[in-house]
mmCIF file of C-alpha atoms in Angstrom:
data_model
loop_
_atom_site.group_PDB
_atom_site.id
_atom_site.type_symbol
_atom_site.label_atom_id
_atom_site.label_comp_id
_atom_site.label_asym_id
_atom_site.label_seq_id
_atom_site.Cartn_x
_atom_site.Cartn_y
_atom_site.Cartn_z
ATOM 1 C CA TYR A 573 109.784 97.189 90.367
ATOM 2 C CA ASN A 574 109.980 97.207 94.173
ATOM 3 C CA TYR A 575 107.145 94.689 94.347
ATOM 4 C CA VAL A 576 109.005 92.371 91.975
ATOM 5 C CA LEU A 577 112.088 92.578 94.203
ATOM 6 C CA PHE A 578 109.935 91.857 97.243
ATOM 7 C CA LEU A 579 108.425 88.788 95.597
ATOM 8 C CA LEU A 580 111.865 87.565 94.615
ATOM 9 C CA HIS A 581 113.192 87.936 98.166
ATOM 10 C CA HIS A 582 110.006 86.472 99.634
ATOM 11 C CA VAL A 583 110.202 83.372 97.454
ATOM 12 C CA ILE A 584 113.936 82.869 98.034
ATOM 13 C CA TYR A 585 113.696 82.918 101.837
ATOM 14 C CA PHE A 586 110.439 80.994 101.978
ATOM 15 C CA LYS A 587 111.817 78.262 99.698
ATOM 16 C CA GLU A 588 115.088 78.048 101.621
ATOM 17 C CA ILE A 589 113.332 77.364 104.915
ATOM 18 C CA TYR A 590 110.897 74.952 103.275
ATOM 19 C CA LYS A 591 113.728 73.078 101.531
ATOM 20 C CA ASN A 592 115.620 72.622 104.787
ATOM 21 C CA ARG A 593 112.457 71.478 106.537
ATOM 22 C CA VAL A 594 112.022 68.753 103.914
ATOM 23 C CA LEU A 595 115.689 67.786 104.262
ATOM 24 C CA CYS A 596 115.308 67.536 108.025
ATOM 25 C CA GLU A 597 112.161 65.429 107.738
ATOM 26 C CA ALA A 598 114.065 63.117 105.364
ATOM 27 C CA HIS A 599 116.932 62.957 107.900
ATOM 28 C CA ALA A 600 119.310 64.437 105.331
ATOM 29 C CA ILE A 601 120.228 67.175 107.830
ATOM 30 C CA THR A 602 120.035 67.169 111.613
ATOM 31 C CA MET A 603 117.545 69.150 113.662
ATOM 32 C CA ASP A 604 120.402 71.406 114.800
ATOM 33 C CA GLN A 605 121.373 72.049 111.176
ATOM 34 C CA TYR A 606 117.748 72.803 110.374
ATOM 35 C CA ARG A 607 117.435 75.256 113.259
ATOM 36 C CA GLN A 608 120.661 76.963 112.225
ATOM 37 C CA SER A 609 119.474 77.216 108.618
ATOM 38 C CA ILE A 610 116.301 78.954 109.811
ATOM 39 C CA GLU A 611 118.311 81.450 111.849
ATOM 40 C CA ASP A 612 120.670 82.089 108.916
ATOM 41 C CA THR A 613 117.788 82.568 106.499
ATOM 42 C CA LEU A 614 115.947 84.893 108.858
ATOM 43 C CA GLU A 615 119.132 86.930 109.297
ATOM 44 C CA ASP A 616 119.366 87.221 105.515
ATOM 45 C CA LEU A 617 115.737 88.357 105.438
ATOM 46 C CA ILE A 618 116.481 91.014 108.064
ATOM 47 C CA GLN A 619 119.304 92.345 105.889
ATOM 48 C CA ALA A 620 117.260 92.232 102.655
ATOM 49 C CA PRO A 621 116.492 95.543 100.925
ATOM 50 C CA ILE A 622 112.735 95.327 101.547
ATOM 51 C CA SER A 623 110.305 97.570 103.409
ATOM 52 C CA GLY A 624 109.101 96.930 106.933
ATOM 53 C CA GLN A 625 105.682 96.031 105.556
ATOM 54 C CA GLU A 626 107.226 93.466 103.220
ATOM 55 C CA PHE A 627 109.329 92.092 106.074
ATOM 56 C CA VAL A 628 106.225 91.602 108.224
ATOM 57 C CA LYS A 629 104.354 89.939 105.353
ATOM 58 C CA SER A 630 107.233 87.514 104.841
ATOM 59 C CA LEU A 631 107.226 86.552 108.522
ATOM 60 C CA ARG A 632 103.444 86.253 108.540
ATOM 61 C CA ASP A 633 103.480 83.912 105.551
ATOM 62 C CA MET A 634 106.246 81.772 107.019
ATOM 63 C CA THR A 635 104.218 81.483 110.218
ATOM 64 C CA LYS A 636 101.009 80.727 108.314
ATOM 65 C CA TYR A 637 102.686 77.726 106.672
ATOM 66 C CA HIS A 638 104.291 76.633 109.966
ATOM 67 C CA LEU A 639 107.837 77.216 108.748
ATOM 68 C CA ILE A 640 108.710 79.377 111.756
ATOM 69 C CA ASP A 641 107.127 79.804 115.172
ATOM 70 C CA GLN A 642 106.047 82.878 117.114
ATOM 71 C CA GLN A 643 109.234 82.889 119.185
ATOM 72 C CA GLN A 644 111.313 83.097 115.998
ATOM 73 C CA VAL A 645 109.061 85.884 114.726
ATOM 74 C CA SER A 646 109.607 87.827 117.946
ATOM 75 C CA ARG A 647 113.393 87.407 117.873
ATOM 76 C CA CYS A 648 113.565 88.246 114.193
ATOM 77 C CA SER A 649 111.336 91.315 114.588
ATOM 78 C CA GLN A 650 113.401 92.573 117.504
ATOM 79 C CA ARG A 651 116.609 92.161 115.533
ATOM 80 C CA TYR A 652 115.027 93.890 112.517
ATOM 81 C CA ARG A 653 114.100 96.888 114.686
ATOM 82 C CA GLN A 654 117.674 97.019 116.062
ATOM 83 C CA ILE A 655 119.262 96.886 112.616
ATOM 84 C CA LYS A 656 116.863 99.418 111.099
ATOM 85 C CA ASN A 657 116.913 101.650 114.212
ATOM 86 C CA ILE A 658 113.145 101.590 114.593
#
């Protein structure tokens, strides 16, 4: 059950960033809107009811497919640790 929830969250956030990347490449949204959508989606991921391991896997996959960069991973990871008191 938890794995199903993880997959659901993983797909939702991954698809959201990918969708906005495509929109930006098609000039349907601006680069600033795209950057903001990434930050908003990553914030939603931070707040998602998933384990730390699942969180890291999500970030790793987004990085693997060049949806986010290492700087975003670092900021997101730091914020995750703050929120979760790690």
